[in-house]
Amino acid sequence: AKASGKARHEVFVAGMRVQVMTRLQLETDLRRAIERQEFRLHYQPLISLQTGKIAGFEALVRWQHPDRGLVPPNDFIPVAEETELIIPMGKWITHEACRQLKIWQEQFPQEQPLLVSVNLSGKQFSQLNLVEQIEQTLQETGLSGHSLKLEITESIAMTDVESTIALLQRLKALHLQLSIDDFGTGYSSLSYLHRFPTNTIKVDRSFVSRMGDESEDSQIVQTIILLGHNLSMDIVAEGVETAEQLASLRTLKCEYGQGFFFSKPLVVEAATALLKSDPQW
Ligand code: C2E
Ligand code: CA
Ligand code: CA
Ligand code: CA
């Protein structure tokens, strides 16, 4: 028993060492990645459920790592947050997304101009010059504030409600669209929701993916949609994967859908080709 205990201990220590080294390596690599511009944005279409047409895109970051290939955001955003490297990264992400959207708007003019949605992390949200930085990005790229949507998760929004409201109001003054992401997963923000100057609620994928005719999750999605509509907000359902989910969401008068049923996140060239083909769902 003693021997196996010791063996377990050694395995544990060895495992810890590996973990620490990876974390440090990751931080070093991330710093270099910013200098070498190794980040890429993929774009997932956002579909208007009323028209069935592409209304815009959500920009999702990936890391084109020299050895590891394409690294998904969940594998590096947490360390980028801890090290505050998310601040320069986030600045690049917003700038790149706005620059690309401006190109698409000129290439594909439509009555309701295409919009781009960008995710903000908690650190970015408490960054002092966030509003000025976004204002500058809009100026540099020539994109209208109306065409940029910022997504903040429910848990970030709820960390400090009063300063969230103050900051959202300053962003709103730039005519930005604001969205509460992953709604339903944080602890209840129901009593504050009416005070957030947000245009959109994004229903978390976990509810949408378990939607079935009589399921409790369908009830939850329906309730969130009714709540949002009462507060004059639009609803985006994320993680739409089946025709059945799409049909239910249309019945519930959900405004927008996003998910693999329509398209995975795409590289720029593929997103451009999709826009060219002018699909209708
Ligand atoms: P999120 O904001 O909730 O983004 C949606 C995630 O769900 C994306 O994963 C997307 O690829 C995935 N997804 C979309 N449709 C479906 C579907 O139908 N089924 C399934 N199973 N998944 C779907 P991704 O790109 O790996 O991003 C994960 C998370 O990383 C994002 O969750 C967001 O929190 C964060 N993230 C991504 N890009 C950025 C960024 O530029 N900045 C910051 N701060 N966070 C980001
Ligand atoms: Ca999001
Ligand atoms: Ca989400
Ligand atoms: Ca999510």
Tab-separated table of C-alpha atoms and ligand atoms in Angstrom:
chain	number	residue	atom	x	y	z
A	1	ALA	CA	0.000	0.000	0.000
A	2	LYS	CA	2.908	2.282	0.895
A	3	ALA	CA	4.645	1.654	-2.432
A	4	SER	CA	1.578	2.362	-4.515
A	5	GLY	CA	0.980	5.504	-2.450
A	6	LYS	CA	4.475	6.691	-3.295
A	7	ALA	CA	4.017	5.834	-6.945
A	8	ARG	CA	0.804	7.816	-7.050
A	9	HIS	CA	2.585	10.747	-5.452
A	10	GLU	CA	5.307	10.704	-8.078
A	11	VAL	CA	2.831	10.527	-10.895
A	12	PHE	CA	0.986	13.434	-9.364
A	13	VAL	CA	4.156	15.530	-9.058
A	14	ALA	CA	5.235	14.677	-12.568
A	15	GLY	CA	1.793	15.623	-13.830
A	16	MET	CA	1.961	18.923	-11.983
A	17	ARG	CA	5.325	19.737	-13.496
A	18	VAL	CA	3.987	19.090	-16.975
A	19	GLN	CA	1.010	21.305	-16.238
A	20	VAL	CA	3.170	24.199	-14.979
A	21	MET	CA	5.490	23.958	-17.933
A	22	THR	CA	2.624	23.957	-20.398
A	23	ARG	CA	1.107	26.981	-18.731
A	24	LEU	CA	4.411	28.886	-18.875
A	25	GLN	CA	5.082	27.721	-22.408
A	26	LEU	CA	1.593	28.811	-23.368
A	27	GLU	CA	2.164	32.273	-21.952
A	28	THR	CA	5.484	32.658	-23.784
A	29	ASP	CA	3.945	31.360	-26.996
A	30	LEU	CA	0.980	33.718	-26.637
A	31	ARG	CA	3.230	36.753	-26.298
A	32	ARG	CA	5.086	35.704	-29.428
A	33	ALA	CA	1.833	34.972	-31.233
A	34	ILE	CA	0.693	38.555	-30.775
A	35	GLU	CA	3.944	39.893	-32.274
A	36	ARG	CA	3.848	37.404	-35.119
A	37	GLN	CA	0.139	37.906	-35.742
A	38	GLU	CA	-0.763	34.234	-35.513
A	39	PHE	CA	-4.416	34.794	-34.656
A	40	ARG	CA	-7.163	34.247	-37.193
A	41	LEU	CA	-10.845	35.048	-37.133
A	42	HIS	CA	-13.480	32.604	-38.277
A	43	TYR	CA	-16.963	33.862	-39.023
A	44	GLN	CA	-20.193	32.059	-38.209
A	45	PRO	CA	-23.287	33.355	-40.013
A	46	LEU	CA	-26.172	34.764	-38.042
A	47	ILE	CA	-29.493	34.051	-39.767
A	48	SER	CA	-32.621	36.176	-39.659
A	49	LEU	CA	-35.328	33.575	-39.024
A	50	GLN	CA	-37.936	35.811	-40.602
A	51	THR	CA	-36.219	36.126	-43.976
A	52	GLY	CA	-33.984	33.050	-43.761
A	53	LYS	CA	-31.063	35.205	-44.957
A	54	ILE	CA	-27.646	36.016	-43.525
A	55	ALA	CA	-27.899	39.052	-41.242
A	56	GLY	CA	-24.267	39.070	-40.157
A	57	PHE	CA	-21.510	37.035	-38.541
A	58	GLU	CA	-20.051	36.265	-35.150
A	59	ALA	CA	-16.242	36.599	-35.188
A	60	LEU	CA	-14.558	33.697	-33.355
A	61	VAL	CA	-10.820	33.717	-32.736
A	62	ARG	CA	-8.432	30.819	-33.447
A	63	TRP	CA	-4.703	30.556	-33.022
A	64	GLN	CA	-2.660	29.348	-35.960
A	65	HIS	CA	0.138	27.840	-33.859
A	66	PRO	CA	3.380	27.025	-35.749
A	67	ASP	CA	3.602	23.490	-34.250
A	68	ARG	CA	0.214	22.757	-32.782
A	69	GLY	CA	-1.930	23.795	-35.728
A	70	LEU	CA	-5.250	25.548	-35.253
A	71	VAL	CA	-5.865	26.013	-31.507
A	72	PRO	CA	-9.474	26.619	-30.349
A	73	PRO	CA	-10.228	29.645	-28.139
A	74	ASN	CA	-11.115	27.654	-25.020
A	75	ASP	CA	-7.495	26.389	-24.979
A	76	PHE	CA	-5.901	29.840	-24.779
A	77	ILE	CA	-8.454	32.537	-23.858
A	78	PRO	CA	-8.336	31.637	-20.127
A	79	VAL	CA	-4.521	32.108	-20.013
A	80	ALA	CA	-4.811	35.231	-22.158
A	81	GLU	CA	-7.258	36.539	-19.548
A	82	GLU	CA	-5.015	35.706	-16.569
A	83	THR	CA	-1.993	37.346	-18.182
A	84	GLU	CA	-4.007	40.276	-19.548
A	85	LEU	CA	-2.672	39.449	-22.997
A	86	ILE	CA	-6.365	39.435	-23.894
A	87	ILE	CA	-6.176	43.253	-23.974
A	88	PRO	CA	-3.878	43.583	-27.034
A	89	MET	CA	-5.469	40.446	-28.527
A	90	GLY	CA	-8.957	41.832	-28.065
A	91	LYS	CA	-7.949	45.099	-29.667
A	92	TRP	CA	-6.709	43.205	-32.731
A	93	ILE	CA	-9.846	41.015	-32.837
A	94	THR	CA	-12.236	43.978	-32.828
A	95	HIS	CA	-10.183	45.870	-35.386
A	96	GLU	CA	-9.876	42.880	-37.717
A	97	ALA	CA	-13.587	42.028	-37.449
A	98	CYS	CA	-14.622	45.614	-38.242
A	99	ARG	CA	-12.156	45.830	-41.132
A	100	GLN	CA	-13.484	42.597	-42.672
A	101	LEU	CA	-17.093	43.552	-42.174
A	102	LYS	CA	-16.562	46.857	-43.951
A	103	ILE	CA	-15.245	44.905	-46.965
A	104	TRP	CA	-18.295	42.596	-46.949
A	105	GLN	CA	-20.702	45.516	-46.587
A	106	GLU	CA	-19.245	47.115	-49.703
A	107	GLN	CA	-19.183	43.838	-51.608
A	108	PHE	CA	-22.679	42.773	-50.515
A	109	PRO	CA	-24.794	45.879	-49.940
A	110	GLN	CA	-28.245	45.153	-48.547
A	111	GLU	CA	-31.133	47.115	-47.113
A	112	GLN	CA	-30.303	45.989	-43.587
A	113	PRO	CA	-26.469	46.147	-43.644
A	114	LEU	CA	-24.534	43.070	-42.492
A	115	LEU	CA	-23.345	43.211	-38.903
A	116	VAL	CA	-20.480	41.626	-37.014
A	117	SER	CA	-20.602	40.384	-33.451
A	118	VAL	CA	-17.461	40.335	-31.288
A	119	ASN	CA	-16.980	38.602	-27.926
A	120	LEU	CA	-15.626	40.647	-25.029
A	121	SER	CA	-13.894	38.977	-22.107
A	122	GLY	CA	-14.216	40.124	-18.499
A	123	LYS	CA	-10.767	41.752	-18.499
A	124	GLN	CA	-11.576	43.734	-21.617
A	125	PHE	CA	-14.856	44.786	-20.122
A	126	SER	CA	-13.089	46.328	-17.119
A	127	GLN	CA	-10.390	47.898	-19.311
A	128	LEU	CA	-10.371	51.648	-18.688
A	129	ASN	CA	-10.071	52.849	-22.277
A	130	LEU	CA	-12.414	50.292	-23.876
A	131	VAL	CA	-14.902	52.872	-25.154
A	132	GLU	CA	-12.176	55.105	-26.621
A	133	GLN	CA	-10.489	52.114	-28.216
A	134	ILE	CA	-13.686	50.964	-29.912
A	135	GLU	CA	-14.460	54.487	-31.048
A	136	GLN	CA	-10.984	54.659	-32.605
A	137	THR	CA	-11.453	51.272	-34.293
A	138	LEU	CA	-14.713	52.442	-35.865
A	139	GLN	CA	-12.993	55.586	-37.131
A	140	GLU	CA	-10.021	53.684	-38.544
A	141	THR	CA	-12.119	51.058	-40.307
A	142	GLY	CA	-14.958	53.367	-41.362
A	143	LEU	CA	-17.534	50.966	-39.966
A	144	SER	CA	-20.758	52.403	-38.562
A	145	GLY	CA	-21.326	51.689	-34.862
A	146	HIS	CA	-24.752	50.293	-35.792
A	147	SER	CA	-22.995	47.422	-37.561
A	148	LEU	CA	-20.905	46.301	-34.576
A	149	LYS	CA	-22.387	44.124	-31.874
A	150	LEU	CA	-20.559	43.329	-28.645
A	151	GLU	CA	-21.322	40.125	-26.770
A	152	ILE	CA	-20.745	39.957	-23.039
A	153	THR	CA	-21.630	36.884	-21.054
A	154	GLU	CA	-24.300	36.987	-18.406
A	155	SER	CA	-21.711	36.231	-15.715
A	156	ILE	CA	-19.502	39.178	-16.739
A	157	ALA	CA	-22.520	41.477	-16.844
A	158	MET	CA	-23.513	40.374	-13.339
A	159	THR	CA	-20.071	40.791	-11.725
A	160	ASP	CA	-20.673	44.455	-10.962
A	161	VAL	CA	-24.114	45.445	-12.156
A	162	GLU	CA	-23.847	49.203	-11.620
A	163	SER	CA	-20.585	49.625	-13.522
A	164	THR	CA	-21.853	47.249	-16.224
A	165	ILE	CA	-24.863	49.488	-16.777
A	166	ALA	CA	-22.687	52.628	-16.858
A	167	LEU	CA	-20.283	51.091	-19.366
A	168	LEU	CA	-23.064	49.676	-21.562
A	169	GLN	CA	-24.609	53.137	-21.696
A	170	ARG	CA	-21.342	54.657	-22.908
A	171	LEU	CA	-21.074	51.957	-25.584
A	172	LYS	CA	-24.690	52.515	-26.548
A	173	ALA	CA	-23.845	56.188	-27.149
A	174	LEU	CA	-21.566	54.969	-29.979
A	175	HIS	CA	-24.719	53.339	-31.465
A	176	LEU	CA	-23.298	49.874	-30.876
A	177	GLN	CA	-25.539	46.858	-30.539
A	178	LEU	CA	-25.140	45.006	-27.264
A	179	SER	CA	-25.880	41.406	-26.505
A	180	ILE	CA	-26.013	39.283	-23.354
A	181	ASP	CA	-24.291	36.020	-24.304
A	182	ASP	CA	-24.880	32.534	-22.860
A	183	PHE	CA	-28.120	33.699	-21.283
A	184	GLY	CA	-29.583	31.277	-18.784
A	185	THR	CA	-26.281	29.794	-17.637
A	186	GLY	CA	-25.221	32.434	-15.108
A	187	TYR	CA	-27.017	33.118	-11.893
A	188	SER	CA	-30.234	34.948	-12.338
A	189	SER	CA	-29.962	38.396	-13.832
A	190	LEU	CA	-33.729	38.559	-14.268
A	191	SER	CA	-34.194	41.427	-11.824
A	192	TYR	CA	-31.510	43.493	-13.616
A	193	LEU	CA	-32.228	42.620	-17.193
A	194	HIS	CA	-34.577	45.550	-17.729
A	195	ARG	CA	-31.817	47.933	-16.630
A	196	PHE	CA	-29.257	46.697	-19.140
A	197	PRO	CA	-29.417	48.850	-22.318
A	198	THR	CA	-28.957	45.745	-24.466
A	199	ASN	CA	-30.633	44.965	-27.798
A	200	THR	CA	-30.208	41.228	-27.772
A	201	ILE	CA	-30.348	38.164	-25.572
A	202	LYS	CA	-28.442	35.159	-26.800
A	203	VAL	CA	-30.003	31.950	-25.512
A	204	ASP	CA	-27.292	29.495	-24.507
A	205	ARG	CA	-26.720	26.490	-26.738
A	206	SER	CA	-27.390	24.071	-23.862
A	207	PHE	CA	-31.107	24.986	-23.876
A	208	VAL	CA	-31.434	25.076	-27.645
A	209	SER	CA	-29.745	21.709	-28.146
A	210	ARG	CA	-32.146	19.975	-25.743
A	211	MET	CA	-35.242	21.545	-27.265
A	212	GLY	CA	-37.824	18.926	-28.114
A	213	ASP	CA	-41.565	19.175	-28.432
A	214	GLU	CA	-42.617	18.769	-24.809
A	215	SER	CA	-39.289	19.124	-23.023
A	216	GLU	CA	-38.649	21.457	-20.108
A	217	ASP	CA	-35.886	23.086	-22.157
A	218	SER	CA	-38.419	24.143	-24.796
A	219	GLN	CA	-40.349	25.815	-21.994
A	220	ILE	CA	-37.202	27.595	-20.833
A	221	VAL	CA	-36.413	28.828	-24.345
A	222	GLN	CA	-40.002	29.992	-24.752
A	223	THR	CA	-39.864	31.820	-21.425
A	224	ILE	CA	-36.586	33.578	-22.300
A	225	ILE	CA	-38.045	34.648	-25.671
A	226	LEU	CA	-41.192	36.052	-24.036
A	227	LEU	CA	-39.127	37.817	-21.397
A	228	GLY	CA	-36.819	39.353	-24.012
A	229	HIS	CA	-39.711	40.471	-26.182
A	230	ASN	CA	-41.389	42.113	-23.186
A	231	LEU	CA	-38.203	44.126	-22.731
A	232	SER	CA	-38.123	44.966	-26.485
A	233	MET	CA	-35.035	42.851	-27.080
A	234	ASP	CA	-34.316	40.555	-30.008
A	235	ILE	CA	-33.458	36.932	-29.345
A	236	VAL	CA	-30.613	34.975	-30.903
A	237	ALA	CA	-30.690	31.203	-30.455
A	238	GLU	CA	-27.193	29.736	-30.597
A	239	GLY	CA	-26.316	26.133	-31.344
A	240	VAL	CA	-29.160	25.447	-33.798
A	241	GLU	CA	-28.329	22.018	-35.208
A	242	THR	CA	-31.579	20.548	-36.555
A	243	ALA	CA	-34.516	21.508	-38.782
A	244	GLU	CA	-36.840	20.683	-35.861
A	245	GLN	CA	-35.107	23.198	-33.604
A	246	LEU	CA	-35.318	25.801	-36.359
A	247	ALA	CA	-39.050	25.150	-36.832
A	248	SER	CA	-39.760	25.458	-33.088
A	249	LEU	CA	-37.750	28.678	-32.871
A	250	ARG	CA	-39.726	30.131	-35.771
A	251	THR	CA	-42.975	29.185	-34.054
A	252	LEU	CA	-41.736	30.955	-30.920
A	253	LYS	CA	-40.938	34.087	-33.007
A	254	CYS	CA	-37.248	34.000	-32.190
A	255	GLU	CA	-35.573	36.652	-34.395
A	256	TYR	CA	-32.181	35.095	-35.143
A	257	GLY	CA	-30.493	31.721	-35.243
A	258	GLN	CA	-26.907	30.581	-35.370
A	259	GLY	CA	-25.517	27.066	-35.428
A	260	PHE	CA	-24.167	24.128	-37.379
A	261	PHE	CA	-27.562	23.617	-39.069
A	262	PHE	CA	-26.829	26.776	-41.043
A	263	SER	CA	-23.047	26.791	-41.020
A	264	LYS	CA	-19.946	26.180	-38.927
A	265	PRO	CA	-17.619	29.145	-38.358
A	266	LEU	CA	-15.875	29.791	-41.698
A	267	VAL	CA	-12.581	31.235	-42.897
A	268	VAL	CA	-12.965	34.550	-44.760
A	269	GLU	CA	-12.878	32.990	-48.247
A	270	ALA	CA	-15.589	30.464	-47.375
A	271	ALA	CA	-17.761	33.112	-45.738
A	272	THR	CA	-17.389	35.291	-48.847
A	273	ALA	CA	-18.406	32.346	-51.060
A	274	LEU	CA	-21.436	31.742	-48.835
A	275	LEU	CA	-22.494	35.388	-49.123
A	276	LYS	CA	-22.081	35.161	-52.900
A	277	SER	CA	-24.366	32.145	-53.086
A	278	ASP	CA	-27.007	34.192	-51.194
A	279	PRO	CA	-28.529	31.226	-49.341
A	280	GLN	CA	-32.007	31.230	-47.821
A	281	TRP	CA	-33.059	28.851	-45.063
B	1	C2E	P1	-19.444	31.461	-27.563
B	1	C2E	O1	-19.318	32.935	-27.614
B	1	C2E	O2	-20.627	30.907	-26.872
B	1	C2E	O3	-19.346	30.995	-29.087
B	1	C2E	C1	-20.096	29.942	-29.629
B	1	C2E	C2	-19.288	28.671	-29.712
B	1	C2E	O4	-20.160	27.614	-30.071
B	1	C2E	C3	-18.202	28.687	-30.785
B	1	C2E	O5	-17.123	27.873	-30.330
B	1	C2E	C4	-18.904	28.030	-31.967
B	1	C2E	O6	-18.022	27.426	-32.894
B	1	C2E	C5	-19.718	26.991	-31.263
B	1	C2E	N1	-20.904	26.628	-32.017
B	1	C2E	C6	-21.599	27.382	-32.888
B	1	C2E	N2	-22.671	26.732	-33.386
B	1	C2E	C7	-22.662	25.509	-32.813
B	1	C2E	C8	-23.516	24.365	-32.920
B	1	C2E	O7	-24.499	24.334	-33.648
B	1	C2E	N3	-23.200	23.276	-32.175
B	1	C2E	C9	-22.111	23.258	-31.361
B	1	C2E	N4	-21.868	22.141	-30.676
B	1	C2E	N5	-21.283	24.322	-31.222
B	1	C2E	C10	-21.551	25.442	-31.944
B	1	C2E	P2	-15.620	28.394	-30.342
B	1	C2E	O8	-15.352	29.177	-31.602
B	1	C2E	O9	-14.743	27.242	-30.022
B	1	C2E	O10	-15.597	29.439	-29.160
B	1	C2E	C11	-15.738	29.042	-27.826
B	1	C2E	C12	-15.809	30.220	-26.906
B	1	C2E	O11	-14.573	30.938	-26.899
B	1	C2E	C13	-16.862	31.244	-27.310
B	1	C2E	O12	-18.124	30.805	-26.884
B	1	C2E	C14	-16.360	32.476	-26.591
B	1	C2E	O13	-16.755	32.463	-25.240
B	1	C2E	C15	-14.855	32.302	-26.661
B	1	C2E	N6	-14.336	33.136	-27.771
B	1	C2E	C16	-14.290	32.847	-29.093
B	1	C2E	N7	-13.763	33.867	-29.788
B	1	C2E	C17	-13.490	34.836	-28.886
B	1	C2E	C18	-12.920	36.163	-28.984
B	1	C2E	O14	-12.608	36.672	-30.065
B	1	C2E	N8	-12.785	36.856	-27.812
B	1	C2E	C19	-13.142	36.349	-26.610
B	1	C2E	N9	-12.977	37.101	-25.507
B	1	C2E	N10	-13.681	35.115	-26.482
B	1	C2E	C20	-13.851	34.373	-27.599
B	2	CA	CA	-20.536	34.619	-28.269
B	3	CA	CA	-22.673	32.051	-26.603
B	4	CA	CA	-21.664	29.308	-25.131
